[in-house]
CSV table of C-alpha atoms in Angstrom, one decimal:
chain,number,residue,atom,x,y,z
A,1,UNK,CA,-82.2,146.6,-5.5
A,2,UNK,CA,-78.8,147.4,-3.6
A,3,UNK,CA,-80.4,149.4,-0.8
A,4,UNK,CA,-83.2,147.1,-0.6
A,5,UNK,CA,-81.3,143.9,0.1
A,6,UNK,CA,-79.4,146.4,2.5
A,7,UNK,CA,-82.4,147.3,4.3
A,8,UNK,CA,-83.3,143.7,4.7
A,9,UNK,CA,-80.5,142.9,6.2
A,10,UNK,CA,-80.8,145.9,8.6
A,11,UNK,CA,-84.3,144.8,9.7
A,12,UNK,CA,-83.4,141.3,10.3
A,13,UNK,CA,-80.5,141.9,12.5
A,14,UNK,CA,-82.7,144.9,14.2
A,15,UNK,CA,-84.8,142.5,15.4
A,16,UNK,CA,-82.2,139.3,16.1
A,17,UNK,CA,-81.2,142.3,19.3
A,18,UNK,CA,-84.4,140.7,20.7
A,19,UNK,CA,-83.5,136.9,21.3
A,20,UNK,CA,-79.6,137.1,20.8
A,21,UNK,CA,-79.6,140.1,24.3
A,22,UNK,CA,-81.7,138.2,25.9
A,23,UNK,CA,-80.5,134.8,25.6
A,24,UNK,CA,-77.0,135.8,26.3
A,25,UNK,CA,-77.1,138.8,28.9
A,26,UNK,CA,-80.6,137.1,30.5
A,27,UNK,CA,-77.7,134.0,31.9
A,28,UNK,CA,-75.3,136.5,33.0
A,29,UNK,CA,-77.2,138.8,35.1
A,30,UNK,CA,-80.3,138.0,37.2
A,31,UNK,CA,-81.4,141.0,37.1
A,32,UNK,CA,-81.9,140.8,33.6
A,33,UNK,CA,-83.8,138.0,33.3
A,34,UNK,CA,-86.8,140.3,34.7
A,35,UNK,CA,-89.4,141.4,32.2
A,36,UNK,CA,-88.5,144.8,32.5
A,37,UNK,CA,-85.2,143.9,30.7
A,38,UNK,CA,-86.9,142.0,27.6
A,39,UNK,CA,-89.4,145.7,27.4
A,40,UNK,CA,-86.0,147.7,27.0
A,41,UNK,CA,-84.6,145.5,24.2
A,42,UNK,CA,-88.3,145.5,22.7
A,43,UNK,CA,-89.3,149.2,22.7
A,44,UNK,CA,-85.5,150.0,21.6
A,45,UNK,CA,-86.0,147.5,18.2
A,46,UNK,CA,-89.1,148.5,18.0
A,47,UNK,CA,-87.7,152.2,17.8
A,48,UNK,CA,-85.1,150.9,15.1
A,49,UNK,CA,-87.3,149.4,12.6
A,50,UNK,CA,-90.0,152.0,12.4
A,51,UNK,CA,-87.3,155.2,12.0
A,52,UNK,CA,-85.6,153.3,9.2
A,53,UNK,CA,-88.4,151.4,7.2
A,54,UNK,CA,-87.3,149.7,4.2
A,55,UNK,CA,-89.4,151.7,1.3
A,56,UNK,CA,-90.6,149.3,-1.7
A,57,UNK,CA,-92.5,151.8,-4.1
A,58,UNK,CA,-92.4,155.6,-3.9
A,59,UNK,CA,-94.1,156.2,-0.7
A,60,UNK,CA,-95.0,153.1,0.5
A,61,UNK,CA,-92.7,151.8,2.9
A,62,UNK,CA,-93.0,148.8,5.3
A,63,UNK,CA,-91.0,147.7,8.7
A,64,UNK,CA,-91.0,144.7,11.1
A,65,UNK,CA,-92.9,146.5,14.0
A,66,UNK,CA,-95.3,143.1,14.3
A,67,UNK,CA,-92.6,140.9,15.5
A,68,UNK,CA,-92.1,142.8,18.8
A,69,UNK,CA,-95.5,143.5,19.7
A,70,UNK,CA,-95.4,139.5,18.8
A,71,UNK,CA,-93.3,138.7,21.3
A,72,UNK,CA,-94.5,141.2,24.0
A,73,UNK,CA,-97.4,139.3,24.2
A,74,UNK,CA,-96.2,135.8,23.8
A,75,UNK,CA,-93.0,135.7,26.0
A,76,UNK,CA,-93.9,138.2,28.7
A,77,UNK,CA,-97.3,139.1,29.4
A,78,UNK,CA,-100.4,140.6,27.4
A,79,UNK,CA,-99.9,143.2,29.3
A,80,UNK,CA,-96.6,143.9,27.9
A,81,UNK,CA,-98.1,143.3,24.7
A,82,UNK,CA,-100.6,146.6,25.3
A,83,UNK,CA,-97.5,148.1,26.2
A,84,UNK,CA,-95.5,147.9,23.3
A,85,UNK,CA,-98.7,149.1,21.1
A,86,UNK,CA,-99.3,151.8,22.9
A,87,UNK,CA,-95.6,152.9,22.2
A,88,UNK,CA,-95.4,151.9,18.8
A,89,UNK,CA,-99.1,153.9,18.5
A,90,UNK,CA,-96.4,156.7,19.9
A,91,UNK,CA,-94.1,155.9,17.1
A,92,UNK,CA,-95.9,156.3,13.9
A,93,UNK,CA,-97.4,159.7,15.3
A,94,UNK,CA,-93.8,160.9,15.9
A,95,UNK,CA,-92.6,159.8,12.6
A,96,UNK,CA,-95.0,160.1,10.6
A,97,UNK,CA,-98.9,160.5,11.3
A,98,UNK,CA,-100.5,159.5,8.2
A,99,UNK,CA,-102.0,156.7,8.2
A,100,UNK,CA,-102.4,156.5,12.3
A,101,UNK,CA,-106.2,156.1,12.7
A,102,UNK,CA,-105.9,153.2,10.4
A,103,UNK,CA,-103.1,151.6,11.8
A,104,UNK,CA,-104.3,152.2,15.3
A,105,UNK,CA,-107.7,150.3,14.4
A,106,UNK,CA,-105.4,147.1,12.9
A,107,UNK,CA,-103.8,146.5,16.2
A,108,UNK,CA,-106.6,147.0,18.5
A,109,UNK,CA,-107.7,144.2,16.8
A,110,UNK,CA,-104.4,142.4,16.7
A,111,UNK,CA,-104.3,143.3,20.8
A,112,UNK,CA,-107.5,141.6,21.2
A,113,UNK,CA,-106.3,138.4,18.8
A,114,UNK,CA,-103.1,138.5,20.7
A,115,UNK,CA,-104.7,138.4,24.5
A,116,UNK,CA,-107.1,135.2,23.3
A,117,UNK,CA,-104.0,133.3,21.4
A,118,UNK,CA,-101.8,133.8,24.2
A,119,UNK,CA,-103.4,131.0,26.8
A,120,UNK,CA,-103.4,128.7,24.0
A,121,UNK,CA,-99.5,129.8,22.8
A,122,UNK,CA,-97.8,128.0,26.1
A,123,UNK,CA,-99.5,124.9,25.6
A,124,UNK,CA,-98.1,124.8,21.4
A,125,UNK,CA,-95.3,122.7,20.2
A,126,UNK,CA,-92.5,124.6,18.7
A,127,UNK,CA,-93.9,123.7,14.9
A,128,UNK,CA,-97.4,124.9,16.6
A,129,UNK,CA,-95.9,128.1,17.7
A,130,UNK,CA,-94.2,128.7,13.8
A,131,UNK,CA,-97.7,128.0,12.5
A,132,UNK,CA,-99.5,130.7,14.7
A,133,UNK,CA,-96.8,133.1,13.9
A,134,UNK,CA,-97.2,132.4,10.1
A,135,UNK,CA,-101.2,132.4,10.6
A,136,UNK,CA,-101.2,135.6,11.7
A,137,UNK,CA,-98.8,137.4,9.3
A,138,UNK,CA,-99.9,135.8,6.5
A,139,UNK,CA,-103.2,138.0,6.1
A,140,UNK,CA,-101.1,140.9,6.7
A,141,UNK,CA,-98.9,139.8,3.5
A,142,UNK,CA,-102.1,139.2,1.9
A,143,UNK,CA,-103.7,142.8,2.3
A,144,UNK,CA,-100.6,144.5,1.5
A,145,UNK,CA,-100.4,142.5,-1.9
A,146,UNK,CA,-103.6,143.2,-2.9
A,147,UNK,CA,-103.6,147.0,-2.4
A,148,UNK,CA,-100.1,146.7,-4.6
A,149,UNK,CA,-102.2,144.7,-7.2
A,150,UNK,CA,-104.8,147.5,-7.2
A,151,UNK,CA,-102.7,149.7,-7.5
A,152,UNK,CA,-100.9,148.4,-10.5
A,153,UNK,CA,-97.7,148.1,-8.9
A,154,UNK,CA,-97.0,144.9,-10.0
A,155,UNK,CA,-92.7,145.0,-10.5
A,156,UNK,CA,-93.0,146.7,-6.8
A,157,UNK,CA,-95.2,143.0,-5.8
A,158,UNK,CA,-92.4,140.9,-6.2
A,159,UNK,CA,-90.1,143.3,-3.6
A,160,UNK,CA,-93.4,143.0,-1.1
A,161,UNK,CA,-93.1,139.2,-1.3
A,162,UNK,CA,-89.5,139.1,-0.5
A,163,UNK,CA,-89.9,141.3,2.4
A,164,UNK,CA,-92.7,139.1,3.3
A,165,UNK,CA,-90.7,136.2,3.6
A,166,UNK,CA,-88.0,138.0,5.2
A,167,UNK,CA,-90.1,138.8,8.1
A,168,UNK,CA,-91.6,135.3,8.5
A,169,UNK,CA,-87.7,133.8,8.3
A,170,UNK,CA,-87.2,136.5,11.1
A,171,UNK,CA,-89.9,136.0,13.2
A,172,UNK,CA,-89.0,132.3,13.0
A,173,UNK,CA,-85.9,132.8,14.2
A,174,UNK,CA,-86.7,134.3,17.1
A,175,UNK,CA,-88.8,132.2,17.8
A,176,UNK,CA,-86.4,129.3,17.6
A,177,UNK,CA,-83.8,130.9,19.6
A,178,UNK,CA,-86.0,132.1,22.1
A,179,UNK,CA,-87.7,128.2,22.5
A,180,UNK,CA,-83.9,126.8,22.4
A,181,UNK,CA,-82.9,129.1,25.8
A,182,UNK,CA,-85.9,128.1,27.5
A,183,UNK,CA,-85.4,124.3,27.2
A,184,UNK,CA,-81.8,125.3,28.0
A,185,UNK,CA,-82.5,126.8,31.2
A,186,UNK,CA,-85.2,124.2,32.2
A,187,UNK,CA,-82.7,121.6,31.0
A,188,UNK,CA,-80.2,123.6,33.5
A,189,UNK,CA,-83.3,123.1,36.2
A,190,UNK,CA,-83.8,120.0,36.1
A,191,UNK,CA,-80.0,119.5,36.8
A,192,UNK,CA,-79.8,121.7,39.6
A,193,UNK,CA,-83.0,119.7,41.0
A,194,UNK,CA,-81.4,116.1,40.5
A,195,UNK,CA,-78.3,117.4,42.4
A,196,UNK,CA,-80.7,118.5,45.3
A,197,UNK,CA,-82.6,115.3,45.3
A,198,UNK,CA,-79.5,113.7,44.9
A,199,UNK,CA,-77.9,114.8,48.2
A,200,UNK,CA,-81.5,114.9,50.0
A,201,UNK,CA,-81.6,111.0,49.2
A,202,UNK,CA,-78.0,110.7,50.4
A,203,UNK,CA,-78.8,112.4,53.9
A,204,UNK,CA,-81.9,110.1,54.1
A,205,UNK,CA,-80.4,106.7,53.9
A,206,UNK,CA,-77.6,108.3,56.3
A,207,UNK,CA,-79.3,109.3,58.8
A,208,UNK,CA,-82.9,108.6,58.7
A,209,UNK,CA,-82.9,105.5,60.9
A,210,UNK,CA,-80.8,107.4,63.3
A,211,UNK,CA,-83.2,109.7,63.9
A,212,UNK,CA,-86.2,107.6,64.3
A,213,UNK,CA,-85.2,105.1,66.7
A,214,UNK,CA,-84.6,107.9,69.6
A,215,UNK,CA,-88.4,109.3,68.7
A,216,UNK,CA,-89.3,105.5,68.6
A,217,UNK,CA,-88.1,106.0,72.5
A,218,UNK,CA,-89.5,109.3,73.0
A,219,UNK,CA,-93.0,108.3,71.5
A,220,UNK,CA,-93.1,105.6,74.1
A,221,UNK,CA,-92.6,107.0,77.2
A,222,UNK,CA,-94.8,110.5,76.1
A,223,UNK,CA,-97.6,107.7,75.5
A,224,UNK,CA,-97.0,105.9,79.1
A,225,UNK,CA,-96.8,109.6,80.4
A,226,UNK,CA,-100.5,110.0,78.8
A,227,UNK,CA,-101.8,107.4,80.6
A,228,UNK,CA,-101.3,108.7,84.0
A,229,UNK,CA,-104.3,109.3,85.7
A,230,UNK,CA,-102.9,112.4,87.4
A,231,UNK,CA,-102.0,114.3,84.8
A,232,UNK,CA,-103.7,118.3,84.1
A,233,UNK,CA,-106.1,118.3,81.3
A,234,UNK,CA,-102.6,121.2,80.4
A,235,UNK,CA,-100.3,118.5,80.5
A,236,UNK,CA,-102.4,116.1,78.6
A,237,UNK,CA,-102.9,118.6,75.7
A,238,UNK,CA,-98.9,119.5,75.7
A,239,UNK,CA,-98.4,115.6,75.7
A,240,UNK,CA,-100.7,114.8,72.8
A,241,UNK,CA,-99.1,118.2,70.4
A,242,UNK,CA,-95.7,116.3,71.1
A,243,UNK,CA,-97.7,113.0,69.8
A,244,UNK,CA,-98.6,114.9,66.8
A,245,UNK,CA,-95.6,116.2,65.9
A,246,UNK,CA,-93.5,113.1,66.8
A,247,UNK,CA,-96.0,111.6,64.0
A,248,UNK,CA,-95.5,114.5,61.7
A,249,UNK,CA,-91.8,113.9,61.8
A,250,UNK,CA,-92.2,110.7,61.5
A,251,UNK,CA,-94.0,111.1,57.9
A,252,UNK,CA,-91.4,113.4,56.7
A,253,UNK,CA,-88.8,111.0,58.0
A,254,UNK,CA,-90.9,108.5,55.6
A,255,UNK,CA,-90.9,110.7,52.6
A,256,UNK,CA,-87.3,111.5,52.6
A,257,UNK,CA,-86.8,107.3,52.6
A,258,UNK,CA,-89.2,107.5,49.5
A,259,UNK,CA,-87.1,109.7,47.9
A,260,UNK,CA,-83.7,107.4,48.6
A,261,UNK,CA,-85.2,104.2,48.1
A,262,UNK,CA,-83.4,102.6,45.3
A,263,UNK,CA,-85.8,102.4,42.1
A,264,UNK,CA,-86.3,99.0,41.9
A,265,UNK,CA,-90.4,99.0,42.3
A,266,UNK,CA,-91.9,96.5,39.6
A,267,UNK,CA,-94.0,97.9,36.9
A,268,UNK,CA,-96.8,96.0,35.3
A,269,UNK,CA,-100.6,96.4,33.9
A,270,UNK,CA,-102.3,98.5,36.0
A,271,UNK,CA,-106.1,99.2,35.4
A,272,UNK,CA,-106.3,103.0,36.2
A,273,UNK,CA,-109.9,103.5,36.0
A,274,UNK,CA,-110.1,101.4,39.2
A,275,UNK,CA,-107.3,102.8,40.7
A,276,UNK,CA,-109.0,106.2,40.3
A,277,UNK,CA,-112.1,105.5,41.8
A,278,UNK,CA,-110.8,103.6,44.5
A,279,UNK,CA,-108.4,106.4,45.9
A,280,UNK,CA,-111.4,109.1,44.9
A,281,UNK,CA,-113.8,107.1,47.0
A,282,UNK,CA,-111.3,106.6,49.9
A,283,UNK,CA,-110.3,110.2,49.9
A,284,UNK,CA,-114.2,111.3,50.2
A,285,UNK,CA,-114.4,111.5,53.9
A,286,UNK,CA,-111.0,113.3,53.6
A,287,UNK,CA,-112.6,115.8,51.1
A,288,UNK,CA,-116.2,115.6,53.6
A,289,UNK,CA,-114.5,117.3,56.3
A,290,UNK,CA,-113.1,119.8,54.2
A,291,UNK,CA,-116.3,120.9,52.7
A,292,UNK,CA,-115.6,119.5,49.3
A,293,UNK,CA,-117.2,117.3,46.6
A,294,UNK,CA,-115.5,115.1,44.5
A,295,UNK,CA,-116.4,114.4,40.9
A,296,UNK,CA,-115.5,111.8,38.8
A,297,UNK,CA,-115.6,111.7,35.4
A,298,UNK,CA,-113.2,108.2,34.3
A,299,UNK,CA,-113.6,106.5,31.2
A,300,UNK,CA,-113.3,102.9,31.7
A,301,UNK,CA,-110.7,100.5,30.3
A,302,UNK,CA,-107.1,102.9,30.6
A,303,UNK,CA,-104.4,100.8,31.5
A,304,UNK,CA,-101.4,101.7,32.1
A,305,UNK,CA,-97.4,101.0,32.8
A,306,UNK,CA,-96.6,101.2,36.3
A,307,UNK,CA,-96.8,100.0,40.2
A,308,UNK,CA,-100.1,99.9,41.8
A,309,UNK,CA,-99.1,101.5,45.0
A,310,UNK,CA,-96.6,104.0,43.2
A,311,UNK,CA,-100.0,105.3,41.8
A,312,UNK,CA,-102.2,104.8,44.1
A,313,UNK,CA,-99.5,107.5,46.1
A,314,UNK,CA,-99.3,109.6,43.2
A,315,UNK,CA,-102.8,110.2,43.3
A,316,UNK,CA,-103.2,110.5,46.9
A,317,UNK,CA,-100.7,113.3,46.9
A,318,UNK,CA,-102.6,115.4,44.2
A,319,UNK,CA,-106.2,115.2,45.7
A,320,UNK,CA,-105.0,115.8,49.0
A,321,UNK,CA,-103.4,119.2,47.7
A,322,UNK,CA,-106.2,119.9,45.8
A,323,UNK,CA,-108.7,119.4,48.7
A,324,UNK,CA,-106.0,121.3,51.3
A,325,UNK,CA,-106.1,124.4,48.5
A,326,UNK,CA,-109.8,124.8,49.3
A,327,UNK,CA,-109.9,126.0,52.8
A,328,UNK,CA,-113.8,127.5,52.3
A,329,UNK,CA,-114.7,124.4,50.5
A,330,UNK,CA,-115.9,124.0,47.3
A,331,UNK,CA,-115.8,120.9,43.6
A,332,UNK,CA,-112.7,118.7,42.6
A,333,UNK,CA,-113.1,117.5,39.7
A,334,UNK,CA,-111.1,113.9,38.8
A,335,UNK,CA,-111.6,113.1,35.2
A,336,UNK,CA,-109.3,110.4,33.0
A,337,UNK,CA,-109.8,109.5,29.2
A,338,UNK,CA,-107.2,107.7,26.6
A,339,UNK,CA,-106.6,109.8,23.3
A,340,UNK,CA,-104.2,108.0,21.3
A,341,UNK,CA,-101.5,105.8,22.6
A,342,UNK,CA,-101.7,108.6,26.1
A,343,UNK,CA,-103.9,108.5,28.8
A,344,UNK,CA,-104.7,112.1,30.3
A,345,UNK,CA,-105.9,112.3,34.3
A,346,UNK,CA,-107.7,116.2,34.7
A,347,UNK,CA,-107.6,116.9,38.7
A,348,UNK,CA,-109.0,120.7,38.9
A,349,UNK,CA,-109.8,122.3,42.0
A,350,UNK,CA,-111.7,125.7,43.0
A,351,UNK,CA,-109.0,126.8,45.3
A,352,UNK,CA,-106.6,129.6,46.1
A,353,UNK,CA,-104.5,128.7,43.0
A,354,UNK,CA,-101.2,129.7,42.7
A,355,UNK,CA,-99.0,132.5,41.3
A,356,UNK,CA,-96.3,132.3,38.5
A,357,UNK,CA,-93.6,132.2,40.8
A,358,UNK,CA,-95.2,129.6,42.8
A,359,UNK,CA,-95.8,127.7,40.2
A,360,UNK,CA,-92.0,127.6,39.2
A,361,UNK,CA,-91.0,126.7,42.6
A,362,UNK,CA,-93.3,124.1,42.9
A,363,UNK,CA,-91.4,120.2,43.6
A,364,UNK,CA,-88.1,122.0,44.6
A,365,UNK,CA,-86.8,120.7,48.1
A,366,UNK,CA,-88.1,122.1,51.1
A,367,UNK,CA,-90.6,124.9,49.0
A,368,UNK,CA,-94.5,124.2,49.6
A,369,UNK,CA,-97.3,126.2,50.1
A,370,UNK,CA,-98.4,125.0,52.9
A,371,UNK,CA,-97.8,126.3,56.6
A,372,UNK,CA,-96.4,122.9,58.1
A,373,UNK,CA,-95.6,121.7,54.3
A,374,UNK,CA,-92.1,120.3,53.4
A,375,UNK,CA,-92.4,119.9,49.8
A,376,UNK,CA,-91.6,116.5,49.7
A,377,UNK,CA,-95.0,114.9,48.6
A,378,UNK,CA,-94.8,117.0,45.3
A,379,UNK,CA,-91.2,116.0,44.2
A,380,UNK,CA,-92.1,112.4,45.3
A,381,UNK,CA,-94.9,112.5,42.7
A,382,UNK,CA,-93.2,114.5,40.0
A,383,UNK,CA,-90.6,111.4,40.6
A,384,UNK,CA,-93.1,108.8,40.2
A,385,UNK,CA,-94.3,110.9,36.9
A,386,UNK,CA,-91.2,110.5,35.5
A,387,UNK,CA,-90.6,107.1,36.2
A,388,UNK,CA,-93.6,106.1,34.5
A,389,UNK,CA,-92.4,108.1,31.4
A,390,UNK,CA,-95.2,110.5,32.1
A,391,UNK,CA,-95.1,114.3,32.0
A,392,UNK,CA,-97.4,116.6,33.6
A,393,UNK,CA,-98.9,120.4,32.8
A,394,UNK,CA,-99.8,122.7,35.9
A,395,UNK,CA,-102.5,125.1,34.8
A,396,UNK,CA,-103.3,128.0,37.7
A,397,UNK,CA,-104.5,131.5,38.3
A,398,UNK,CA,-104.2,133.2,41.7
A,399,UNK,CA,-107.7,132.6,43.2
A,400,UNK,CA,-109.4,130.6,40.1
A,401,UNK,CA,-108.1,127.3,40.9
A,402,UNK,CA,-105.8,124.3,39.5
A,403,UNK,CA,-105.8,122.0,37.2
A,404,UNK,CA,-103.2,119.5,37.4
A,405,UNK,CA,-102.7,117.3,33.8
A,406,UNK,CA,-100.9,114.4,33.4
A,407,UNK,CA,-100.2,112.3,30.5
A,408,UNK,CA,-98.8,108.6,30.9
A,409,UNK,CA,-98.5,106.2,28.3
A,410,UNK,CA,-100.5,103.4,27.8
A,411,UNK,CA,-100.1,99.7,28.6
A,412,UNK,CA,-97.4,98.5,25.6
A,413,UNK,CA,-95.9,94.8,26.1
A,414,UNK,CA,-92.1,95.4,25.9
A,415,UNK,CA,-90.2,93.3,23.4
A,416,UNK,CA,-89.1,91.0,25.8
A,417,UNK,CA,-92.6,90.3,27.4
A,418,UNK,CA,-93.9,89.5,23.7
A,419,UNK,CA,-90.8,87.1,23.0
A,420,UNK,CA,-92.1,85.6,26.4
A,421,UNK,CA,-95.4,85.4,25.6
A,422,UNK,CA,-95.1,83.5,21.9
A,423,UNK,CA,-92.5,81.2,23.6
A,424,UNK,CA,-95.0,80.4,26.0
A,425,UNK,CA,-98.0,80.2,23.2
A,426,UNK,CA,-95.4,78.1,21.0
A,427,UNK,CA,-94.5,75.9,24.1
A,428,UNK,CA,-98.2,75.5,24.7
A,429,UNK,CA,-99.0,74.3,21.1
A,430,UNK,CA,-95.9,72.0,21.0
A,431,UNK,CA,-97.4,70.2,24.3
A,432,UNK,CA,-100.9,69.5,22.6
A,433,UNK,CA,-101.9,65.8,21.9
A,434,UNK,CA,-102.1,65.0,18.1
């Protein structure tokens, strides 16, 4: 009993290597927040467990080699996942090769289980995530029982079930920790990103009217030089390119005043069904010369929290990125239902898409995608998202397309407005003739 409550202990601590190196080295290093680094720590506990398994009954002895294949797939890439079985295949035949085929069968299947649960993994809650873990051991647990059971092993059962929980309390635990540095880091983000749009709002209201009252100037007398009759159809196109990029500059002069006007926009009931359609209709000739068709699919009745036009520029923003993403052409899709006390907008586009590290960069200062882009429109509607106590989910694949969720609460009276509204009911009933 001794050396098995020893060996438990061994295994569990085996595999805390895995979050605990990570989550501490992974802040101190850049380099080692690369995947690469998580392999190492993964192939080296993975190396640990199986050449000292804990040993129940005879020669049946177990280790905690699912919990890094586990995490290979979930927390890097399925790739990684293949990786790690393919080494732990390497494993077993190096320490001990009975029992290979068999095992090498169980997590072909678990690979292919793995690579399907993984898309659906990122979009879990953390209780969602324990669940899938447990899901999938379980059976596991449940097999090895049974052959105990048939084998009349029955004292050896109850040492099978406290490994069994073991594992699951470890696997939770890495979870856990694992979950806890990422909302640290994006916590750590976000912070850095305020800061930014701090000091970008700062340099806005400091200078922004500076600037545009000598392009005011500029833009007049370029716009008397068009006129001139004498001018060479050379001259006339240089003239016009200097319009145009007055005009540009004057948009991004715009966006940075968005982004350092005070938030003091009033929020009401909006209908967002009708706000939809009207900003899919008026982008349409937008999306026309683009070669794309817009679909709508908007339930009817949504109403939300917010300010019309905040919205109405929200959505703007989105469908004009969406259409921009598809230079050949090609379907964006608008679609909006309620579920709950949330309402859920779907845009999805056929475009280019966008990489993982694009993805993560996206809404930072200055970083777009976009040739002449500044970056500005997307960090103007994350804002607005996050006044209106929305969130939002970016869903891509390099060269599948986008699909941009978000999820903003429905219209809720606040106390204040309900006081308001009884006074005013109570007031009314006071005032009728008896």
């Amino acid at each position: 009993m001794n050396d098995f409550a020893a060996d438990l202990i061994l295994h569990f601590f085996i595999m805390m290597i895995i979050p605990f190196t990570n989550n501490l080295l992974s802040h101190q290093r850049a380099g080692m927040k690369s995947p690469s680094f998580l392999m190492v720590v993964l192939i080296f506990s993975l190396f640990l467990t199986m050449a000292f398994p804990v040993t129940i009954a005879g020669d049946q002895s177990f280790d905690l080699k699912f919990i890094p294949v586990f995490v290979a797939y979930f927390y890097i890439h399925p790739a990684a996942g293949i990786i790690t079985i393919i080494a732990l295949i390497g494993f077993k035949a190096l320490f001990s090769a009975g029992s290979l085929l068999i095992m090498t069968i169980n997590y072909s299947v678990i690979a292919v289980l793995f690579y399907f649960a993984s898309k659906y993994y990122q979009k879990c809650s953390f209780r969602q995530k324990l669940s899938l873990a447990a899901v999938f051991y379980v059976p596991i647990t449940i097999t090895r029982y049974l052959i105990f059971i048939q084998e009349g092993l029955y004292g050896e059962a109850i040492f099978l079930i406290l490994f069994s929980i073991v594992s699951i309390v470890t696997i939770s635990m890495i979870i856990y920790l694992i979950e806890i540095d990422r909302v640290r880091t994006a916590m750590m983000e976000k912070l850095k990103s305020a800061d930014k749009l701090n000091a970008i709002s700062q340099l806005a209201a400091s200078v922004a009217h500076e600037i545009r009252n000598p392009m005011t100037t500029v833009r007049g007398f370029l716009q008397m030089l068009k006129n001139d009759q004498n001018l060479t159809s050379e001259q006339s196109t240089f003239i016009s390119v200097s319009l145009e990029e007055l005009d540009r500059t004057n948009h991004i002069i715009n966006d940075f005043l968005s982004l350092a006007r005070p938030d003091s926009s009033v929020s009401g009931k909006v209908l967002l069904s009708a706000t939809l359609f009207e900003v899919a209709d008026f982008m349409r000739s937008y999306a026309l010369m683009a070669k794309v068709e817009i679909r709508t699919k908007i339930s009817d009745g949504i109403f939300i929290n917010g300010n019309m036009n905040e919205l109405k520029q929200l959505l703007i923003n989105l469908i004009k990125n969406s259409i921009e993403a598809m230079p050949d052409g090609g379907i964006l899709e608008v679609c909006a239902f309620k579920k709950g006390s949330t309402a859920y907008i779907h845009i999805t586009d056929e475009g280019i898409g966008l990489s993982e590290k694009q993805l993560s960069m996206l809404g930072q200062p200055y970083y777009s995608t976009k040739t002449k882009g500044t970056g500005l429109g997307l960090m103007i509607s994350f804002d607005i998202i996050k006044r209106m106590k929305g969130e939002y989910y970016i869903d891509s694949e390099e060269n599948n397309g986008t699909t941009f969720t978000i999820k903003l609460p429905l219209f809720k009276l606040s106390d204040e407005q309900v006081k308001a509204s009884l006074d005013k009911a109570n007031s009314a009933g006071r005032q009728q003739p008896t």
